[in-house]
PDB file of C-alpha atoms in Angstrom:
ATOM      1  CA  GLY A 196     -17.148  -8.177  23.918  1.00 58.00           C
ATOM      2  CA  ALA A 197     -17.294  -7.902  20.140  1.00 83.00           C
ATOM      3  CA  GLY A 198     -14.121  -6.965  18.444  1.00 93.00           C
ATOM      4  CA  VAL A 199     -13.644  -4.861  15.149  1.00 96.00           C
ATOM      5  CA  SER A 200     -15.617  -6.337  12.279  1.00 96.00           C
ATOM      6  CA  GLN A 201     -15.021  -5.894   8.591  1.00 97.00           C
ATOM      7  CA  THR A 202     -17.085  -6.705   5.622  1.00 97.00           C
ATOM      8  CA  PRO A 203     -16.814  -8.303   3.202  1.00 97.00           C
ATOM      9  CA  SER A 204     -13.925 -10.540   4.151  1.00 96.00           C
ATOM     10  CA  ASN A 205     -13.014 -10.998   0.423  1.00 97.00           C
ATOM     11  CA  LYS A 206     -13.851  -8.816  -2.572  1.00 98.00           C
ATOM     12  CA  VAL A 207     -13.008  -9.461  -6.192  1.00 98.00           C
ATOM     13  CA  THR A 208     -13.639  -6.813  -8.635  1.00 98.00           C
ATOM     14  CA  GLU A 209     -12.687  -5.842 -12.227  1.00 97.00           C
ATOM     15  CA  LYS A 210     -10.375  -2.963 -12.899  1.00 97.00           C
ATOM     16  CA  GLY A 211     -12.234   0.250 -13.193  1.00 97.00           C
ATOM     17  CA  LYS A 212     -15.117  -0.693 -10.847  1.00 98.00           C
ATOM     18  CA  TYR A 213     -16.146   1.040  -7.622  1.00 98.00           C
ATOM     19  CA  VAL A 214     -15.834  -0.704  -4.245  1.00 98.00           C
ATOM     20  CA  GLU A 215     -16.878  -0.034  -0.674  1.00 98.00           C
ATOM     21  CA  LEU A 216     -15.358  -1.596   2.317  1.00 98.00           C
ATOM     22  CA  ARG A 217     -16.991  -1.458   5.711  1.00 98.00           C
ATOM     23  CA  CYS A 218     -15.659  -1.305   9.310  1.00 98.00           C
ATOM     24  CA  ASP A 219     -17.556  -1.718  12.465  1.00 97.00           C
ATOM     25  CA  PRO A 220     -15.407  -0.604  15.333  1.00 96.00           C
ATOM     26  CA  ILE A 221     -15.524  -1.697  18.922  1.00 95.00           C
ATOM     27  CA  SER A 222     -18.417   0.082  20.750  1.00 93.00           C
ATOM     28  CA  GLY A 223     -17.251   3.315  22.454  1.00 90.00           C
ATOM     29  CA  HIS A 224     -13.968   3.621  20.508  1.00 92.00           C
ATOM     30  CA  THR A 225     -13.824   7.187  19.210  1.00 91.00           C
ATOM     31  CA  ALA A 226     -10.756   6.750  17.130  1.00 93.00           C
ATOM     32  CA  LEU A 227     -10.844   4.659  13.874  1.00 95.00           C
ATOM     33  CA  TYR A 228      -8.001   3.937  11.474  1.00 96.00           C
ATOM     34  CA  TRP A 229      -7.705   2.460   7.987  1.00 98.00           C
ATOM     35  CA  TYR A 230      -4.488   0.667   7.010  1.00 98.00           C
ATOM     36  CA  ARG A 231      -3.497  -1.146   3.870  1.00 98.00           C
ATOM     37  CA  GLN A 232      -1.262  -4.236   3.940  1.00 96.00           C
ATOM     38  CA  SER A 233       0.363  -5.509   0.731  1.00 94.00           C
ATOM     39  CA  LEU A 234       1.773  -8.970   0.431  1.00 90.00           C
ATOM     40  CA  GLY A 235       4.973  -9.345   2.618  1.00 88.00           C
ATOM     41  CA  GLN A 236       4.796  -5.859   4.001  1.00 92.00           C
ATOM     42  CA  GLY A 237       3.628  -4.155   7.232  1.00 94.00           C
ATOM     43  CA  PRO A 238       0.371  -2.273   7.369  1.00 96.00           C
ATOM     44  CA  GLU A 239       0.593   1.304   5.968  1.00 96.00           C
ATOM     45  CA  PHE A 240      -1.598   4.009   7.358  1.00 95.00           C
ATOM     46  CA  LEU A 241      -4.413   5.436   5.213  1.00 97.00           C
ATOM     47  CA  ILE A 242      -6.694   7.630   7.202  1.00 96.00           C
ATOM     48  CA  TYR A 243      -7.635   8.418  10.836  1.00 94.00           C
ATOM     49  CA  PHE A 244     -11.072   9.477  12.179  1.00 93.00           C
ATOM     50  CA  GLN A 245     -11.717  11.053  15.500  1.00 90.00           C
ATOM     51  CA  GLY A 246     -15.434  10.938  15.881  1.00 88.00           C
ATOM     52  CA  THR A 247     -17.156  11.773  12.551  1.00 90.00           C
ATOM     53  CA  GLY A 248     -14.314  13.798  11.139  1.00 88.00           C
ATOM     54  CA  ALA A 249     -11.256  12.735   9.181  1.00 87.00           C
ATOM     55  CA  ALA A 250      -8.478  14.148  11.377  1.00 86.00           C
ATOM     56  CA  ASP A 251      -5.603  12.842   9.145  1.00 90.00           C
ATOM     57  CA  ASP A 252      -6.061  11.534   5.549  1.00 93.00           C
ATOM     58  CA  SER A 253      -2.440  12.014   4.669  1.00 92.00           C
ATOM     59  CA  GLY A 254      -1.964   8.238   3.707  1.00 94.00           C
ATOM     60  CA  LEU A 255      -4.677   8.126   1.136  1.00 96.00           C
ATOM     61  CA  PRO A 256      -2.615   7.381  -2.128  1.00 96.00           C
ATOM     62  CA  ASN A 257      -4.760   9.540  -4.398  1.00 95.00           C
ATOM     63  CA  ASP A 258      -8.178  11.034  -4.907  1.00 96.00           C
ATOM     64  CA  ARG A 259      -9.692   7.802  -6.009  1.00 98.00           C
ATOM     65  CA  PHE A 260      -9.693   6.806  -2.269  1.00 98.00           C
ATOM     66  CA  PHE A 261     -12.239   8.224   0.163  1.00 96.00           C
ATOM     67  CA  ALA A 262     -13.548   7.338   3.548  1.00 97.00           C
ATOM     68  CA  VAL A 263     -16.493   8.360   5.647  1.00 96.00           C
ATOM     69  CA  ARG A 264     -17.762   7.897   9.217  1.00 95.00           C
ATOM     70  CA  PRO A 265     -21.006   9.829   9.270  1.00 94.00           C
ATOM     71  CA  GLU A 266     -22.319   8.862  12.680  1.00 92.00           C
ATOM     72  CA  GLY A 267     -18.888   8.317  14.424  1.00 89.00           C
ATOM     73  CA  SER A 268     -19.162   4.551  14.516  1.00 94.00           C
ATOM     74  CA  VAL A 269     -19.204   2.516  11.332  1.00 97.00           C
ATOM     75  CA  SER A 270     -16.820   3.619   8.612  1.00 98.00           C
ATOM     76  CA  THR A 271     -16.744   3.004   4.825  1.00 98.00           C
ATOM     77  CA  LEU A 272     -13.697   3.119   2.679  1.00 98.00           C
ATOM     78  CA  LYS A 273     -14.522   3.894  -0.910  1.00 98.00           C
ATOM     79  CA  ILE A 274     -12.246   3.246  -3.906  1.00 98.00           C
ATOM     80  CA  GLN A 275     -13.271   4.459  -7.333  1.00 98.00           C
ATOM     81  CA  ARG A 276     -11.872   3.261 -10.669  1.00 98.00           C
ATOM     82  CA  THR A 277     -10.047   0.437  -9.117  1.00 98.00           C
ATOM     83  CA  GLU A 278      -6.624  -0.493 -10.352  1.00 97.00           C
ATOM     84  CA  ARG A 279      -4.716  -3.808 -10.043  1.00 97.00           C
ATOM     85  CA  GLY A 280      -2.308  -2.006  -7.799  1.00 96.00           C
ATOM     86  CA  ASP A 281      -5.081  -1.514  -5.246  1.00 97.00           C
ATOM     87  CA  SER A 282      -5.138  -5.240  -4.503  1.00 97.00           C
ATOM     88  CA  ALA A 283      -4.163  -5.720  -0.861  1.00 97.00           C
ATOM     89  CA  VAL A 284      -5.727  -6.412   2.538  1.00 96.00           C
ATOM     90  CA  TYR A 285      -7.423  -3.419   3.915  1.00 97.00           C
ATOM     91  CA  LEU A 286      -7.367  -3.327   7.836  1.00 97.00           C
ATOM     92  CA  CYS A 287      -9.513  -1.298  10.099  1.00 97.00           C
ATOM     93  CA  ALA A 288      -8.566  -0.616  13.688  1.00 96.00           C
ATOM     94  CA  SER A 289     -10.185   1.426  16.578  1.00 95.00           C
ATOM     95  CA  SER A 290      -9.055   2.599  19.811  1.00 92.00           C
ATOM     96  CA  LEU A 291     -10.249   4.620  22.788  1.00 88.00           C
ATOM     97  CA  GLY A 292      -8.509   7.739  21.377  1.00 73.00           C
ATOM     98  CA  ARG A 293      -6.016   8.271  24.158  1.00 65.00           C
ATOM     99  CA  THR A 294      -2.664   9.147  23.171  1.00 65.00           C
ATOM    100  CA  GLY A 295      -0.558   5.962  23.320  1.00 66.00           C
ATOM    101  CA  GLY A 296      -3.689   3.735  23.454  1.00 80.00           C
ATOM    102  CA  GLU A 297      -3.274   0.429  21.587  1.00 89.00           C
ATOM    103  CA  GLN A 298      -5.360  -0.132  18.414  1.00 93.00           C
ATOM    104  CA  TYR A 299      -7.538  -3.132  17.933  1.00 94.00           C
ATOM    105  CA  PHE A 300      -7.584  -4.505  14.530  1.00 95.00           C
ATOM    106  CA  GLY A 301     -10.385  -6.264  12.457  1.00 96.00           C
ATOM    107  CA  PRO A 302      -9.749  -9.307  10.342  1.00 94.00           C
ATOM    108  CA  GLY A 303      -9.370  -7.227   7.154  1.00 95.00           C
ATOM    109  CA  THR A 304     -10.945  -7.197   3.752  1.00 97.00           C
ATOM    110  CA  ARG A 305      -8.857  -8.899   1.031  1.00 96.00           C
ATOM    111  CA  LEU A 306      -9.376  -6.874  -2.152  1.00 98.00           C
ATOM    112  CA  THR A 307      -8.349  -8.391  -5.505  1.00 98.00           C
ATOM    113  CA  VAL A 308      -8.658  -6.265  -8.608  1.00 98.00           C
ATOM    114  CA  THR A 309      -8.506  -8.334 -11.813  1.00 97.00           C
TER     115      THR A 309
ATOM    116  CA  ALA B 276      12.532  10.356   9.430  1.00 72.00           C
ATOM    117  CA  GLN B 277      10.346   8.089  11.519  1.00 83.00           C
ATOM    118  CA  SER B 278      10.872   4.478  10.852  1.00 90.00           C
ATOM    119  CA  VAL B 279      10.994   0.978  12.324  1.00 95.00           C
ATOM    120  CA  ALA B 280      13.300  -1.825  11.214  1.00 96.00           C
ATOM    121  CA  GLN B 281      12.953  -5.566  11.771  1.00 98.00           C
ATOM    122  CA  PRO B 282      16.212  -6.851  10.517  1.00 96.00           C
ATOM    123  CA  GLU B 283      15.255 -10.573  10.390  1.00 97.00           C
ATOM    124  CA  ASP B 284      12.731 -11.742   7.867  1.00 96.00           C
ATOM    125  CA  GLN B 285      12.393 -15.104   9.705  1.00 97.00           C
ATOM    126  CA  VAL B 286      13.493 -16.500  13.065  1.00 98.00           C
ATOM    127  CA  ASN B 287      13.568 -20.142  13.786  1.00 98.00           C
ATOM    128  CA  VAL B 288      13.766 -21.632  17.260  1.00 98.00           C
ATOM    129  CA  ALA B 289      13.080 -24.948  18.932  1.00 98.00           C
ATOM    130  CA  GLU B 290      10.198 -25.380  21.285  1.00 98.00           C
ATOM    131  CA  GLY B 291      11.166 -24.647  24.869  1.00 97.00           C
ATOM    132  CA  ASN B 292      14.129 -22.464  23.864  1.00 98.00           C
ATOM    133  CA  PRO B 293      14.092 -18.750  24.415  1.00 98.00           C
ATOM    134  CA  LEU B 294      13.218 -16.503  21.453  1.00 97.00           C
ATOM    135  CA  THR B 295      14.035 -12.944  20.489  1.00 98.00           C
ATOM    136  CA  VAL B 296      12.559 -10.961  17.658  1.00 98.00           C
ATOM    137  CA  LYS B 297      14.505  -7.763  16.936  1.00 98.00           C
ATOM    138  CA  CYS B 298      13.207  -4.241  16.318  1.00 98.00           C
ATOM    139  CA  THR B 299      15.011  -0.998  16.084  1.00 97.00           C
ATOM    140  CA  TYR B 300      13.393   2.389  15.639  1.00 95.00           C
ATOM    141  CA  SER B 301      14.171   5.993  14.572  1.00 92.00           C
ATOM    142  CA  VAL B 302      11.870   8.575  15.940  1.00 85.00           C
ATOM    143  CA  SER B 303      12.270  12.101  17.334  1.00 80.00           C
ATOM    144  CA  GLY B 304      11.163  12.745  20.792  1.00 80.00           C
ATOM    145  CA  ASN B 305       9.982   9.927  23.130  1.00 82.00           C
ATOM    146  CA  PRO B 306       8.799   6.847  21.359  1.00 87.00           C
ATOM    147  CA  TYR B 307       5.568   4.956  21.871  1.00 90.00           C
ATOM    148  CA  LEU B 308       6.352   1.407  20.805  1.00 94.00           C
ATOM    149  CA  PHE B 309       4.002  -1.620  20.131  1.00 95.00           C
ATOM    150  CA  TRP B 310       4.251  -5.281  19.235  1.00 98.00           C
ATOM    151  CA  TYR B 311       1.487  -7.052  17.316  1.00 97.00           C
ATOM    152  CA  VAL B 312       1.183 -10.654  16.158  1.00 97.00           C
ATOM    153  CA  GLN B 313      -0.693 -11.832  13.027  1.00 95.00           C
ATOM    154  CA  TYR B 314      -1.915 -15.370  12.500  1.00 90.00           C
ATOM    155  CA  PRO B 315      -2.799 -16.547   8.996  1.00 83.00           C
ATOM    156  CA  ASN B 316      -5.927 -14.976   7.640  1.00 75.00           C
ATOM    157  CA  ARG B 317      -6.540 -13.083  10.830  1.00 79.00           C
ATOM    158  CA  GLY B 318      -6.075  -9.399  11.884  1.00 83.00           C
ATOM    159  CA  LEU B 319      -3.179  -8.105  14.055  1.00 93.00           C
ATOM    160  CA  GLN B 320      -3.433  -8.832  17.705  1.00 95.00           C
ATOM    161  CA  PHE B 321      -1.895  -6.454  20.295  1.00 95.00           C
ATOM    162  CA  LEU B 322       0.837  -7.952  22.480  1.00 96.00           C
ATOM    163  CA  LEU B 323       2.384  -5.175  24.406  1.00 96.00           C
ATOM    164  CA  LYS B 324       3.453  -1.558  24.363  1.00 94.00           C
ATOM    165  CA  TYR B 325       6.006   0.800  25.877  1.00 94.00           C
ATOM    166  CA  ILE B 326       4.936   4.335  26.675  1.00 89.00           C
ATOM    167  CA  THR B 327       7.009   5.355  29.635  1.00 86.00           C
ATOM    168  CA  GLY B 328       8.377   3.727  32.920  1.00 87.00           C
ATOM    169  CA  ASP B 329      10.027   0.420  33.352  1.00 91.00           C
ATOM    170  CA  ASN B 330      12.000  -0.527  30.395  1.00 93.00           C
ATOM    171  CA  LEU B 331      10.931  -4.273  30.619  1.00 96.00           C
ATOM    172  CA  VAL B 332       7.305  -4.493  29.536  1.00 96.00           C
ATOM    173  CA  LYS B 333       5.269  -7.626  29.932  1.00 96.00           C
ATOM    174  CA  GLY B 334       2.371  -8.545  27.646  1.00 95.00           C
ATOM    175  CA  SER B 335       0.094 -11.249  26.515  1.00 92.00           C
ATOM    176  CA  TYR B 336       0.893 -14.913  26.084  1.00 93.00           C
ATOM    177  CA  GLY B 337       4.067 -14.709  28.123  1.00 95.00           C
ATOM    178  CA  PHE B 338       5.746 -12.222  25.882  1.00 97.00           C
ATOM    179  CA  GLU B 339       7.896  -9.359  27.074  1.00 97.00           C
ATOM    180  CA  ALA B 340       9.978  -6.630  25.406  1.00 98.00           C
ATOM    181  CA  GLU B 341      12.830  -4.549  26.539  1.00 96.00           C
ATOM    182  CA  PHE B 342      13.115  -0.856  25.585  1.00 96.00           C
ATOM    183  CA  ASN B 343      16.562   0.270  25.205  1.00 95.00           C
ATOM    184  CA  LYS B 344      16.987   3.951  24.591  1.00 92.00           C
ATOM    185  CA  SER B 345      20.711   4.072  23.909  1.00 93.00           C
ATOM    186  CA  GLN B 346      20.445   1.276  21.202  1.00 95.00           C
ATOM    187  CA  THR B 347      17.035   2.531  19.966  1.00 95.00           C
ATOM    188  CA  SER B 348      15.688  -1.005  20.202  1.00 96.00           C
ATOM    189  CA  PHE B 349      12.652  -2.695  21.424  1.00 97.00           C
ATOM    190  CA  HIS B 350      13.232  -6.383  21.051  1.00 98.00           C
ATOM    191  CA  LEU B 351      10.514  -9.051  21.705  1.00 98.00           C
ATOM    192  CA  LYS B 352      11.372 -11.930  23.946  1.00 98.00           C
ATOM    193  CA  LYS B 353       9.882 -15.014  25.464  1.00 98.00           C
ATOM    194  CA  PRO B 354      11.710 -17.352  27.820  1.00 97.00           C
ATOM    195  CA  SER B 355      10.287 -20.586  26.418  1.00 97.00           C
ATOM    196  CA  ALA B 356       8.814 -20.749  22.914  1.00 97.00           C
ATOM    197  CA  LEU B 357       5.708 -22.732  21.927  1.00 97.00           C
ATOM    198  CA  VAL B 358       4.847 -24.193  18.629  1.00 96.00           C
ATOM    199  CA  SER B 359       1.651 -22.171  18.759  1.00 95.00           C
ATOM    200  CA  ASP B 360       3.780 -18.964  18.817  1.00 96.00           C
ATOM    201  CA  SER B 361       4.614 -19.506  15.216  1.00 96.00           C
ATOM    202  CA  ALA B 362       3.190 -16.484  13.360  1.00 96.00           C
ATOM    203  CA  LEU B 363       4.175 -13.096  11.822  1.00 97.00           C
ATOM    204  CA  TYR B 364       5.235 -10.386  14.296  1.00 98.00           C
ATOM    205  CA  PHE B 365       5.072  -6.746  13.754  1.00 98.00           C
ATOM    206  CA  CYS B 366       6.944  -3.910  15.679  1.00 98.00           C
ATOM    207  CA  ALA B 367       5.312  -0.437  15.375  1.00 96.00           C
ATOM    208  CA  VAL B 368       6.052   3.206  16.555  1.00 93.00           C
ATOM    209  CA  ARG B 369       3.557   5.850  16.963  1.00 88.00           C
ATOM    210  CA  ASP B 370       4.277   8.593  14.378  1.00 75.00           C
ATOM    211  CA  VAL B 371       4.953  11.574  16.601  1.00 68.00           C
ATOM    212  CA  ARG B 372       5.094  13.937  13.617  1.00 66.00           C
ATOM    213  CA  SER B 373       1.271  13.611  13.418  1.00 61.00           C
ATOM    214  CA  GLY B 374       0.573  15.169  16.775  1.00 65.00           C
ATOM    215  CA  ASN B 375      -1.926  13.091  18.690  1.00 65.00           C
ATOM    216  CA  THR B 376      -3.583  11.135  15.835  1.00 73.00           C
ATOM    217  CA  GLY B 377      -1.895   7.900  17.135  1.00 81.00           C
ATOM    218  CA  LYS B 378      -1.196   6.477  13.673  1.00 87.00           C
ATOM    219  CA  LEU B 379       1.305   3.733  13.653  1.00 92.00           C
ATOM    220  CA  ILE B 380       4.432   3.154  11.432  1.00 93.00           C
ATOM    221  CA  PHE B 381       4.949  -0.663  11.128  1.00 96.00           C
ATOM    222  CA  GLY B 382       8.054  -2.626  10.440  1.00 97.00           C
ATOM    223  CA  GLN B 383       8.120  -5.246   7.712  1.00 96.00           C
ATOM    224  CA  GLY B 384       7.355  -8.060   9.899  1.00 97.00           C
ATOM    225  CA  THR B 385       9.311 -11.101  11.123  1.00 98.00           C
ATOM    226  CA  THR B 386       7.977 -14.618  10.744  1.00 97.00           C
ATOM    227  CA  LEU B 387       8.666 -16.717  13.834  1.00 97.00           C
ATOM    228  CA  GLN B 388       8.862 -20.386  13.267  1.00 97.00           C
ATOM    229  CA  VAL B 389       8.889 -22.614  16.398  1.00 97.00           C
ATOM    230  CA  LYS B 390       9.730 -26.298  15.692  1.00 97.00           C
ATOM    231  CA  PRO B 391       8.746 -29.198  17.894  1.00 95.00           C
TER     232      PRO B 391
END
């Protein structure tokens, strides 16, 4: 079946601009996660959705970052007033939501802020 | 604090030889441990996990991992390496402080280079 998809695959934007990154999880997966991966590092947790609600947003670095999942499927990560330090690969993952269940990752969106 | 350490930035092995990629963890309570592999310009692929039960876990592509509670380790192994195994490998632990959210804490990653 189809895996997790993310669009766009690459995004280049100017400092100060607003960006939206989209994640389409595996059908039927109730849990959705966003992670950020900087060069040479492991992924770092940003936010977790169970259904439509953000159950844990403790990883969002500041209030410029926001994410939604209005219908419990597709999610959008929104970044306002982008900064050069926001440049990274943003990864989305989904799972069935069971404790201990493995997460399935999308290919990521590479964000470059110039 | 909850953490994962991968002490080797890079592991080099010859094709056909056994490989080990090391991982140690620090977590309160019973750990849920995972290994993922990342190929260039692709997302992370799940390899295997340890939740409970047998300490030797078998996963995809012939990989296995051994959970050792006394050494707080979860090393990834394969009896005979292939050139196609060359990739970036991540160990991860579920953050038990967050209840049942399932969010993962990842290590820094280890690059595996298998030479013909």
